[in-house]
PDB file of C-alpha atoms in Angstrom:
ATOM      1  CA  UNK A  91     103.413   4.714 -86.495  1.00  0.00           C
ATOM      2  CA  UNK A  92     102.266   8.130 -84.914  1.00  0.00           C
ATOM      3  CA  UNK A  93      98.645   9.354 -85.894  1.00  0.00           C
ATOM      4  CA  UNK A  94      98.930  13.036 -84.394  1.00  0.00           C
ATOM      5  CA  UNK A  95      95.696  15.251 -84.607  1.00  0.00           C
ATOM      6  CA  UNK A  96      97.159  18.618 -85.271  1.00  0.00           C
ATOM      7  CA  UNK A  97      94.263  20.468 -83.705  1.00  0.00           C
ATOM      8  CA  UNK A  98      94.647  18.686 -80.174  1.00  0.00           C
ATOM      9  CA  UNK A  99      97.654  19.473 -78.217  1.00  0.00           C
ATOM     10  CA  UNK A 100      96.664  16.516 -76.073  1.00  0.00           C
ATOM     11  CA  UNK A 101      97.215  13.955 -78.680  1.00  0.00           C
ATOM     12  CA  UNK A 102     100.898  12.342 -78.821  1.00  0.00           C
ATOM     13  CA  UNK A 103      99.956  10.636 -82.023  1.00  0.00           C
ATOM     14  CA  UNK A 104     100.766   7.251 -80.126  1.00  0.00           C
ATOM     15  CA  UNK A 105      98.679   3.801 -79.160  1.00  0.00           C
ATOM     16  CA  UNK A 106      97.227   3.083 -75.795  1.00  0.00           C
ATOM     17  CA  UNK A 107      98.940   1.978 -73.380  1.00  0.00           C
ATOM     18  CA  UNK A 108      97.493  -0.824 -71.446  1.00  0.00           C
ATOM     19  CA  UNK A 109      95.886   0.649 -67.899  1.00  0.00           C
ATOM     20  CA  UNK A 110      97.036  -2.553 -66.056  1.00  0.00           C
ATOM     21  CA  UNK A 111      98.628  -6.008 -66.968  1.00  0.00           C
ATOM     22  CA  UNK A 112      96.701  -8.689 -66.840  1.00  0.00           C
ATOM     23  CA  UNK A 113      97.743 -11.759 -65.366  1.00  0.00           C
ATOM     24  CA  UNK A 114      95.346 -14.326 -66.969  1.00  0.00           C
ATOM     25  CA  UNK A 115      94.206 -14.923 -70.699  1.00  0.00           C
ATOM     26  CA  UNK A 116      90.688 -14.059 -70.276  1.00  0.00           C
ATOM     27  CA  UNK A 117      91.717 -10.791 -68.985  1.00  0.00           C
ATOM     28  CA  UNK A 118      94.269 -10.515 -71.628  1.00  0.00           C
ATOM     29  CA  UNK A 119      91.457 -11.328 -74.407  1.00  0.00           C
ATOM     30  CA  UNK A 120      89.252  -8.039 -73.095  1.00  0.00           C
ATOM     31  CA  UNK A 121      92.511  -5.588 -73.424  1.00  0.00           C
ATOM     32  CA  UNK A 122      93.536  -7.092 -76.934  1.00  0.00           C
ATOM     33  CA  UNK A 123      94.247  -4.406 -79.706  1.00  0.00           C
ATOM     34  CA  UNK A 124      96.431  -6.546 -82.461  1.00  0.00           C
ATOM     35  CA  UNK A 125      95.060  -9.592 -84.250  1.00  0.00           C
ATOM     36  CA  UNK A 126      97.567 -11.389 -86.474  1.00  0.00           C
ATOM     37  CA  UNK A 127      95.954 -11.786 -89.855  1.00  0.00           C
ATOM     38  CA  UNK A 128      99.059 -14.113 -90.855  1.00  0.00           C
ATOM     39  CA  UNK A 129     102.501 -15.254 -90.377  1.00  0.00           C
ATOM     40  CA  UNK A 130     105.166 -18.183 -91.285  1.00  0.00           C
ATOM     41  CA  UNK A 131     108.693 -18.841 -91.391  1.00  0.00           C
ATOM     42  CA  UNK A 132     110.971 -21.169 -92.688  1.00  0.00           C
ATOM     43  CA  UNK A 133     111.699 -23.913 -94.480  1.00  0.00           C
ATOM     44  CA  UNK A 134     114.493 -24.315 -91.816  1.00  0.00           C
ATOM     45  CA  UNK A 135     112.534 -23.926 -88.844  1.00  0.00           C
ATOM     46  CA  UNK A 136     116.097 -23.352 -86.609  1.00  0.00           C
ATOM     47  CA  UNK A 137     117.513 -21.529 -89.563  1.00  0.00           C
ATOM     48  CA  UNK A 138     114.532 -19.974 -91.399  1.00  0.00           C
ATOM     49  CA  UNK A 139     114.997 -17.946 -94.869  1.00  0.00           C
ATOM     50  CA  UNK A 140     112.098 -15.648 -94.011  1.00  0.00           C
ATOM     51  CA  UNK A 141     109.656 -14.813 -91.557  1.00  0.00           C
ATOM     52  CA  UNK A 142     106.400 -12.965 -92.094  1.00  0.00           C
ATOM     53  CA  UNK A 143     103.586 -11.515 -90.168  1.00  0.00           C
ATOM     54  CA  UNK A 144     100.778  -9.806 -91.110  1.00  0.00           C
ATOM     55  CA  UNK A 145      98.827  -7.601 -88.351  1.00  0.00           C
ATOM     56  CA  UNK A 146      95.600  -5.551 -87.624  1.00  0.00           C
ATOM     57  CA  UNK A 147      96.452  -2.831 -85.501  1.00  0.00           C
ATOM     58  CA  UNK A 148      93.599  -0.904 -85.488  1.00  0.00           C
ATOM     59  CA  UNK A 149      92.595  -0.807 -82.023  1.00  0.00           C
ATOM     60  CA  UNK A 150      95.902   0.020 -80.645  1.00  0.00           C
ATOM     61  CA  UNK A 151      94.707   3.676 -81.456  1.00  0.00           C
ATOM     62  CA  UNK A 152      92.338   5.305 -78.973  1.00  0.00           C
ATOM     63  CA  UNK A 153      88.995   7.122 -80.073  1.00  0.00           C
ATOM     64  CA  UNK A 154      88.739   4.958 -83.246  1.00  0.00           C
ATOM     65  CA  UNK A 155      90.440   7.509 -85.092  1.00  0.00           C
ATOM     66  CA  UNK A 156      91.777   4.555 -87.444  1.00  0.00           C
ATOM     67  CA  UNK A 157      89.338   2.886 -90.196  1.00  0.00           C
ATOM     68  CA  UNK A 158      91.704   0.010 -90.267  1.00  0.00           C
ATOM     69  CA  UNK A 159      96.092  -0.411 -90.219  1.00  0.00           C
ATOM     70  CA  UNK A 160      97.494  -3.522 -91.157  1.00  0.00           C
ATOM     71  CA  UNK A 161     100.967  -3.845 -90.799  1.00  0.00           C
ATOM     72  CA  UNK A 162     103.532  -6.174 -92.829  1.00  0.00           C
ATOM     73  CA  UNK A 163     106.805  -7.483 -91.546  1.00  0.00           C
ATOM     74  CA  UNK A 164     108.819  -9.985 -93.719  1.00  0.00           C
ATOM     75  CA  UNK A 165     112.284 -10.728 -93.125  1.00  0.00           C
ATOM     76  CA  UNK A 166     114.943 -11.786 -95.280  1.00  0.00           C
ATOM     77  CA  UNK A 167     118.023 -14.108 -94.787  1.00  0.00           C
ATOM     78  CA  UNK A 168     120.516 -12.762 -97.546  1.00  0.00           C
ATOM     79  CA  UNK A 169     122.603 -15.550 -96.456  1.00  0.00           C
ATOM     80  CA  UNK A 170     125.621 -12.885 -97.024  1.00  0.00           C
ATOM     81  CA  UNK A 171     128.053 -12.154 -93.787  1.00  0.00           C
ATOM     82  CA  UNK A 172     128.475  -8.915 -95.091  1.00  0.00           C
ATOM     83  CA  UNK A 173     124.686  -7.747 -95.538  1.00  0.00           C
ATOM     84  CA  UNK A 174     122.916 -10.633 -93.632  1.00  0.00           C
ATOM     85  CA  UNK A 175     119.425  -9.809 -93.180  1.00  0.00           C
ATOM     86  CA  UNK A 176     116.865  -7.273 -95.179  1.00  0.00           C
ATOM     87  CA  UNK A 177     113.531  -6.216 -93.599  1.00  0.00           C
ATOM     88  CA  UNK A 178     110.202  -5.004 -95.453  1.00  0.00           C
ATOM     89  CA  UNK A 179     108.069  -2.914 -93.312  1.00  0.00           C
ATOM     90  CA  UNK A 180     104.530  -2.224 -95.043  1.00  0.00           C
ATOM     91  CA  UNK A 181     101.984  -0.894 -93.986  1.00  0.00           C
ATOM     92  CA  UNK A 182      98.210   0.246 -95.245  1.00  0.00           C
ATOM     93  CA  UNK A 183      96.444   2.708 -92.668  1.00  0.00           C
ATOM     94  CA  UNK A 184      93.268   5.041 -92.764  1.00  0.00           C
ATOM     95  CA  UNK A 185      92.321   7.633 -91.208  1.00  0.00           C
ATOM     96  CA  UNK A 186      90.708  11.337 -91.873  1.00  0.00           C
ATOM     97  CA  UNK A 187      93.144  13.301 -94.066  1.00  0.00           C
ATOM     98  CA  UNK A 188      93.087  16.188 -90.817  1.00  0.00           C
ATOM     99  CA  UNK A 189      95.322  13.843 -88.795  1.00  0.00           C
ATOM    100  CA  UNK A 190      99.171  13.358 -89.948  1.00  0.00           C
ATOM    101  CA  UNK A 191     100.937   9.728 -89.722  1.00  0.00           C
ATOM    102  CA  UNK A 192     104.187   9.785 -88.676  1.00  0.00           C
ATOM    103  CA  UNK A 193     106.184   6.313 -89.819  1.00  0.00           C
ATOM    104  CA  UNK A 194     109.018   6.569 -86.961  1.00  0.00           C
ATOM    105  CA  UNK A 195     112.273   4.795 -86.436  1.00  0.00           C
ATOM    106  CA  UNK A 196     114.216   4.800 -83.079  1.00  0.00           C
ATOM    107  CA  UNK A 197     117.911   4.689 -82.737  1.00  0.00           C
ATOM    108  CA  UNK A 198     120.702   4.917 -80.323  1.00  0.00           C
ATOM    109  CA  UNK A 199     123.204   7.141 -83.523  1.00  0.00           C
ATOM    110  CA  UNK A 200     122.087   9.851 -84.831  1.00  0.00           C
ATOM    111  CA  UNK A 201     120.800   8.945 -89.019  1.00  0.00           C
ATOM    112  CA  UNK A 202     122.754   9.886 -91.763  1.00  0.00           C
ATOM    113  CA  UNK A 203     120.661  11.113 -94.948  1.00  0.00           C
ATOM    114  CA  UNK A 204     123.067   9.773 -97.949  1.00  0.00           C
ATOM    115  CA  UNK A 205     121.342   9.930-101.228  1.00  0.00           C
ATOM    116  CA  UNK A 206     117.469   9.615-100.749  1.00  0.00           C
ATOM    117  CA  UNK A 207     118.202   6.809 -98.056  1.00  0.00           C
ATOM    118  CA  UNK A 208     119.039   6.656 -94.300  1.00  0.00           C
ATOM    119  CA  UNK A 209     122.170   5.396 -92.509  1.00  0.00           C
ATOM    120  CA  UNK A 210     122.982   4.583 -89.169  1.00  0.00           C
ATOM    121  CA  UNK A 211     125.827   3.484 -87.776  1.00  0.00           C
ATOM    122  CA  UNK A 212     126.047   0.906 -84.866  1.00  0.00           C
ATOM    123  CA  UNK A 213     127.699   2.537 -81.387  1.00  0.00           C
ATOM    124  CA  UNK A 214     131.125   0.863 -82.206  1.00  0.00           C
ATOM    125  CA  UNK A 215     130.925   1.691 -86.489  1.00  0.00           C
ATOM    126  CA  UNK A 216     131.178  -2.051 -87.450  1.00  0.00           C
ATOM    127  CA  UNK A 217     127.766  -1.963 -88.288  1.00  0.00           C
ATOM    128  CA  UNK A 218     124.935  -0.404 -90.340  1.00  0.00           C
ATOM    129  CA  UNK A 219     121.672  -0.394 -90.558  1.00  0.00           C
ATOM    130  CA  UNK A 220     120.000   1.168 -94.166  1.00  0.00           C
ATOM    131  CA  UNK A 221     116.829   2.513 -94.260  1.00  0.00           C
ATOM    132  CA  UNK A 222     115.019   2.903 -98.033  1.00  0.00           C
ATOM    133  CA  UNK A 223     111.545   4.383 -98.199  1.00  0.00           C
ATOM    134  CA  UNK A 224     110.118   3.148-101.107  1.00  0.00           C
ATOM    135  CA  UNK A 225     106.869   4.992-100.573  1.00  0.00           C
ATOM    136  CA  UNK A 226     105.135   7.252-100.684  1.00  0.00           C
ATOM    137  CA  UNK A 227     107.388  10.486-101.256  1.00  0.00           C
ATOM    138  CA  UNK A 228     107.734  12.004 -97.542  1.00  0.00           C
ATOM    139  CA  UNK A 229     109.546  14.584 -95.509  1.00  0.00           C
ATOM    140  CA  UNK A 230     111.269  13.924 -92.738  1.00  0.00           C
ATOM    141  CA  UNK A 231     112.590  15.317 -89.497  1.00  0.00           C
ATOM    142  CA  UNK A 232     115.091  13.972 -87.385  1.00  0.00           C
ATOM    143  CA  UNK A 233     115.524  14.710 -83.704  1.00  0.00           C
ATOM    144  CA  UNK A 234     118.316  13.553 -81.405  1.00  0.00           C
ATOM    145  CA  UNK A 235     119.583  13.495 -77.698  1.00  0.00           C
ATOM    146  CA  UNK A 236     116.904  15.566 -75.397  1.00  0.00           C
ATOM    147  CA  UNK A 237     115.336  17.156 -78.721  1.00  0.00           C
ATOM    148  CA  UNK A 238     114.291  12.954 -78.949  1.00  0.00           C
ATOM    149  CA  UNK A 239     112.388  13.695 -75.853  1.00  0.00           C
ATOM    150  CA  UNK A 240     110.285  16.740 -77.196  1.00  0.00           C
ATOM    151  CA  UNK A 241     106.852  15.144 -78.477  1.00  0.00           C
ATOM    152  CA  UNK A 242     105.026  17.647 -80.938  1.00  0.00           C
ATOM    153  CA  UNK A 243     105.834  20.623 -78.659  1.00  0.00           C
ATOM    154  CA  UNK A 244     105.561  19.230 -74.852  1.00  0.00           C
ATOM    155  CA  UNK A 245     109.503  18.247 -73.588  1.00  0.00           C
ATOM    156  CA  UNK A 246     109.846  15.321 -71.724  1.00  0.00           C
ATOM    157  CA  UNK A 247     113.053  14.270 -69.250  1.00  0.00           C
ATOM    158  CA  UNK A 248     115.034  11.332 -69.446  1.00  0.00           C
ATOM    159  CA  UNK A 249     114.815   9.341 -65.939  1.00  0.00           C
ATOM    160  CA  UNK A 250     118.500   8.218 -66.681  1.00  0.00           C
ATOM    161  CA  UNK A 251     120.377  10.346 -68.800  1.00  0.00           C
ATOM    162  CA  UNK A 252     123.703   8.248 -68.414  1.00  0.00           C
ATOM    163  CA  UNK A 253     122.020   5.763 -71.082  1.00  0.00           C
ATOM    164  CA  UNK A 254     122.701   4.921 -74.333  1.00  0.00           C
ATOM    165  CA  UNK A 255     119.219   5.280 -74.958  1.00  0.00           C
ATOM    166  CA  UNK A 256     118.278   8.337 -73.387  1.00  0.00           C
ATOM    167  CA  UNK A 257     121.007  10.068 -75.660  1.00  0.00           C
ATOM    168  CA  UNK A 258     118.793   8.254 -78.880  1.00  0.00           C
ATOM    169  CA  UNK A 259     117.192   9.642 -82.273  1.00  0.00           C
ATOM    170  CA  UNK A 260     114.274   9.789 -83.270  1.00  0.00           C
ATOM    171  CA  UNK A 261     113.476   9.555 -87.412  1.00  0.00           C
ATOM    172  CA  UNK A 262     110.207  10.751 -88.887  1.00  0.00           C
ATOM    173  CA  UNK A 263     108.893   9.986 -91.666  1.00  0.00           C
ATOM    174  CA  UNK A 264     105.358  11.929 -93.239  1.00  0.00           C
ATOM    175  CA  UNK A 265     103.852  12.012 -96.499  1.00  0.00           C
ATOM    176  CA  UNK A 266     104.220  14.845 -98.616  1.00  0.00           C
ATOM    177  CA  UNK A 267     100.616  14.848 -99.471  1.00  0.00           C
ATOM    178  CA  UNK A 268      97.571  14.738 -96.865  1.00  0.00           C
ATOM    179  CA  UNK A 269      95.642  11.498 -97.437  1.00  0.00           C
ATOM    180  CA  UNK A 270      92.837   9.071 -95.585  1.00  0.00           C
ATOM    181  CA  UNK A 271      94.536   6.145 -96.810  1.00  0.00           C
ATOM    182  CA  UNK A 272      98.180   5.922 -96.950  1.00  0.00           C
ATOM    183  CA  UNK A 273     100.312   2.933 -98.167  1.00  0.00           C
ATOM    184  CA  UNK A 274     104.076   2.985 -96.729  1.00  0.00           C
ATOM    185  CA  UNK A 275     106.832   1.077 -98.122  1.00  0.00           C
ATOM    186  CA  UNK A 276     110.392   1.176 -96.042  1.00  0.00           C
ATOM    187  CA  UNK A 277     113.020  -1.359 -97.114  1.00  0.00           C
ATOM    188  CA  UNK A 278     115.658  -1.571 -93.834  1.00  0.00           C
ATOM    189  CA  UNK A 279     119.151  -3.252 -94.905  1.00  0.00           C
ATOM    190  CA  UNK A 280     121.544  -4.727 -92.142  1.00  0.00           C
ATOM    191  CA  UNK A 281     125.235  -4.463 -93.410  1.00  0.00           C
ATOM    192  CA  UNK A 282     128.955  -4.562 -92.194  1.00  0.00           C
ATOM    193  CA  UNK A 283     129.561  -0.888 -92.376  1.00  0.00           C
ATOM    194  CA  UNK A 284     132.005  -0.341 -95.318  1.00  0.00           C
ATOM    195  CA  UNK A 285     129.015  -2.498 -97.518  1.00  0.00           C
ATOM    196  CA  UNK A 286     126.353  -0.270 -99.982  1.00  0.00           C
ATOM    197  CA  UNK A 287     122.882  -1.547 -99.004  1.00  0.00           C
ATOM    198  CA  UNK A 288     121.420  -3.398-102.081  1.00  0.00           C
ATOM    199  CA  UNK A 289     118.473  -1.036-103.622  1.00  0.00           C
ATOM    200  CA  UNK A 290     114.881  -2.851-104.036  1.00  0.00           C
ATOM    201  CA  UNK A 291     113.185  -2.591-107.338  1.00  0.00           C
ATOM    202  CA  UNK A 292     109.216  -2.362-107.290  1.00  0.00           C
ATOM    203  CA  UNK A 293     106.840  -3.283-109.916  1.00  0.00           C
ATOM    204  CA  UNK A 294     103.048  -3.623-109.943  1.00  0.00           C
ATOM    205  CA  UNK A 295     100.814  -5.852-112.384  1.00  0.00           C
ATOM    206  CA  UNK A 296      97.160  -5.981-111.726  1.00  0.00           C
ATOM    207  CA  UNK A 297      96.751  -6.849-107.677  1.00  0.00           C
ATOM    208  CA  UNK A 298     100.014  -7.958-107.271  1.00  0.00           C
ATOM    209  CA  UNK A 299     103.332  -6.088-106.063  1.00  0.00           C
ATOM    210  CA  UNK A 300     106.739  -7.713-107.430  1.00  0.00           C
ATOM    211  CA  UNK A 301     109.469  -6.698-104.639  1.00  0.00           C
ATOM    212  CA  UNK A 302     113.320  -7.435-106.078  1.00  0.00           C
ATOM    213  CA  UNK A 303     115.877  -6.903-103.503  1.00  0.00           C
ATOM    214  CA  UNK A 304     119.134  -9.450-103.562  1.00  0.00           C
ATOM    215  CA  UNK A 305     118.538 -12.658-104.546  1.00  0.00           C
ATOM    216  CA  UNK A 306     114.761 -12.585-103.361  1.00  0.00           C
ATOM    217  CA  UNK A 307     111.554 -11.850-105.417  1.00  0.00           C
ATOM    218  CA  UNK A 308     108.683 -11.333-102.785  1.00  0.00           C
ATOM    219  CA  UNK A 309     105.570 -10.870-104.470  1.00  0.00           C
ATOM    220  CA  UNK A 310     102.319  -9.272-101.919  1.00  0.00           C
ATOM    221  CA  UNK A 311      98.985  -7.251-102.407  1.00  0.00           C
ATOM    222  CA  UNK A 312      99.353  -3.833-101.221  1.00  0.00           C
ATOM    223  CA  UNK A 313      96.023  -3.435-101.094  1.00  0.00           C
ATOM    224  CA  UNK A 314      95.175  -5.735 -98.252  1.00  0.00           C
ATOM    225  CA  UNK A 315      93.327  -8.283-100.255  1.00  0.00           C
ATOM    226  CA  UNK A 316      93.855 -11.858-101.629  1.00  0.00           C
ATOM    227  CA  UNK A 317      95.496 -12.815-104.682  1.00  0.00           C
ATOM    228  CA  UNK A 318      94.439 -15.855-106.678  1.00  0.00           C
ATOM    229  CA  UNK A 319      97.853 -15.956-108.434  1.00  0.00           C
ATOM    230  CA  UNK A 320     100.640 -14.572-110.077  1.00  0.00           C
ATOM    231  CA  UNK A 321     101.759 -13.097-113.768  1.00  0.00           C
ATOM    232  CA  UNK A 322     104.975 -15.165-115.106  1.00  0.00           C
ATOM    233  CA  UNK A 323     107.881 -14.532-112.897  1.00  0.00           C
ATOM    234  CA  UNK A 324     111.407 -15.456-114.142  1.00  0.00           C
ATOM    235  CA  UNK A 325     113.710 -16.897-111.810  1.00  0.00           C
ATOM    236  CA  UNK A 326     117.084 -17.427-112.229  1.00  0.00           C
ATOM    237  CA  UNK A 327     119.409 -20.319-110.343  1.00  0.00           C
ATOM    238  CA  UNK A 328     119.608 -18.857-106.766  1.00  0.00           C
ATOM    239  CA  UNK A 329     116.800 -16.863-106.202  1.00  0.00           C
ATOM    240  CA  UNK A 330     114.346 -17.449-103.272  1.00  0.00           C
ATOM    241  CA  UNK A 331     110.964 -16.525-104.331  1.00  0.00           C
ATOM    242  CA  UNK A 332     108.466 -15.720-101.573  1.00  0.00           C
ATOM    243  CA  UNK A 333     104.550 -15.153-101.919  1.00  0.00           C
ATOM    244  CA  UNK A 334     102.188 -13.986 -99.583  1.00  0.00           C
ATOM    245  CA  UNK A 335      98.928 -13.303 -99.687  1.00  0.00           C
ATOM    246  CA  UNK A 336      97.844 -16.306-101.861  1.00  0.00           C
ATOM    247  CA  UNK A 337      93.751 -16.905-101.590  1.00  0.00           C
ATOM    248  CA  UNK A 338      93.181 -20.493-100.410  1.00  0.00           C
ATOM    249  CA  UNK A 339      93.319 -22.866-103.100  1.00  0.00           C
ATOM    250  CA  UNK A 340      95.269 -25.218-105.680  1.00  0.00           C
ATOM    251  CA  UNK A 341      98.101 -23.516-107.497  1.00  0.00           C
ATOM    252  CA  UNK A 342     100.651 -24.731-110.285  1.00  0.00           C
ATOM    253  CA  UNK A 343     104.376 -23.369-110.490  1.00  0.00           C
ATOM    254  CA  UNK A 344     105.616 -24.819-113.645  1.00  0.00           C
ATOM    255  CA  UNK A 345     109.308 -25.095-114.318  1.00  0.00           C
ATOM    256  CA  UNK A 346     112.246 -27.703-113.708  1.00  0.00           C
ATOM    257  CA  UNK A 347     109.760 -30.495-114.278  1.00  0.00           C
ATOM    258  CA  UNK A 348     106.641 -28.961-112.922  1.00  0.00           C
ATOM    259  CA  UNK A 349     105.644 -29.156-109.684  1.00  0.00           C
ATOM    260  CA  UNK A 350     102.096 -28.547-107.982  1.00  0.00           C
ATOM    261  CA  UNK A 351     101.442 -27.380-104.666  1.00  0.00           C
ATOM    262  CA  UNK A 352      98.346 -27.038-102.378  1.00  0.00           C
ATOM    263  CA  UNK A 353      97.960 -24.385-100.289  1.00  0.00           C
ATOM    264  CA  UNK A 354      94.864 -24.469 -98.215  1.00  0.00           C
ATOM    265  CA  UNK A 355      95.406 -21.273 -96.343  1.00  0.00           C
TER     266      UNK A 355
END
């Protein structure tokens, strides 16, 4: 995520980079600008179905031009050869409406726009990788070989042009309208490259976000806070159901039986 202030033609949009590495944890401690706010994987721990993180990201941005960012990451096993893995990116930042976020993805072929979504090919075309924004609506520019290098104006030179990735892309992603707060949304698909992404399906009741993709139903609160539950989900025989965000506490999924299940944190 770039957060470019258009008035400075100093500012790369881009997070600090660390003056010197530090070599012992204290030291490490005093330079810290993430904070993981939560994460998991599993059940399988050598073969999980998902794994989540949840970050704060604030800090990584210099001059405290960011009120907070937290950034999401869950990814799916499809459990599908053909389209094995699916990847939610989310991601709730603020800032004043006079700078412009930039949601950017890097790549070593150049992005295809195919009907409202993204594709890229791998280098040898066996692969593909699907990018859906969800939200909000955005433009988006795309630049490639040493165009990739140009950074809001000032050009840049490859040290090693002979590599892959010095011939890359660059995607970039910006809302259409000027907001402090922004709430992004990008679904990325990993398929064989002759396979149509699946499409996500969104829905919102009270606090909670319902995310259908596949098989999976991964419910979340895009705002940031806690949920103390969820509305009545239906799930059908294979479906993987995974919710995050849960406030600490005793819940009850009813079904098959009943079952109850403590989660204290």
């Amino acid at each position: 995520m770039l957060v470019k202030d258009p008035a400075n033609p100093n500012d790369n949009g881009g997070q600090r980079y660390p003056a010197y590495s530090p070599s012992r944890m204290e030291d490490m401690e005093k330079t810290r600008v993430g904070y993981t706010l939560a994460s998991g994987f599993g059940p399988d721990a050598k073969l999980p179905l998902y794994s989540y993180m949840k970050t704060d990201l604030a800090k990584a941005y210099p001059n405290g031009k960011l009120q907070f960012y937290e950034r999401t990451f869950i990814t799916l096993n499809n459990s599908d050869d053909t389209a094995p893995m699916t990847v939610l990116v989310a991601d709730r930042i603020s800032a004043a409406p006079k700078y412009k976020k930039y949601w950017q993805l890097n790549s070593l072929t150049i992005p295809k726009k195919v009907d409202g979504t993204f594709e890229i090919l791998s280098e040898n075309g066996e692969g593909k990788l699907t990018l859906i924004p969800v939200y909000p609506a955005v433009d988006h520019e795309i630049l490639s070989g040493k165009a990739s290098h140009s950074v809001f104006g000032k050009q840049y030179e490859a040290p090693r042009y002979e590599l892959p990735e010095a011939n890359g892309s660059r995607l970039m992603l910006t809302p259409v309208k000027s907001a402090q707060e922004d709430r992004f949304l990008n679904v990325i698909q990993l398929t064989r490259s002759g396979k149509k992404a699946l499409q996500p399906a969104v829905r919102t009741v009270k606090d909670a976000e319902y995310i259908y993709i596949g098989s999976w139903i991964v419910v979340r609160n895009p705002a940031g806070g806690k949920l103390n539950g969820v509305q009545k989900l239906v799930v059908k025989a294979g479906n993987n159901v995974l919710l995050t965000d849960l406030a600490p506490g005793k819940y009850e999924v009813s079904g098959l039986g009943g079952l109850e299940v403590d989660k204290n944190g």
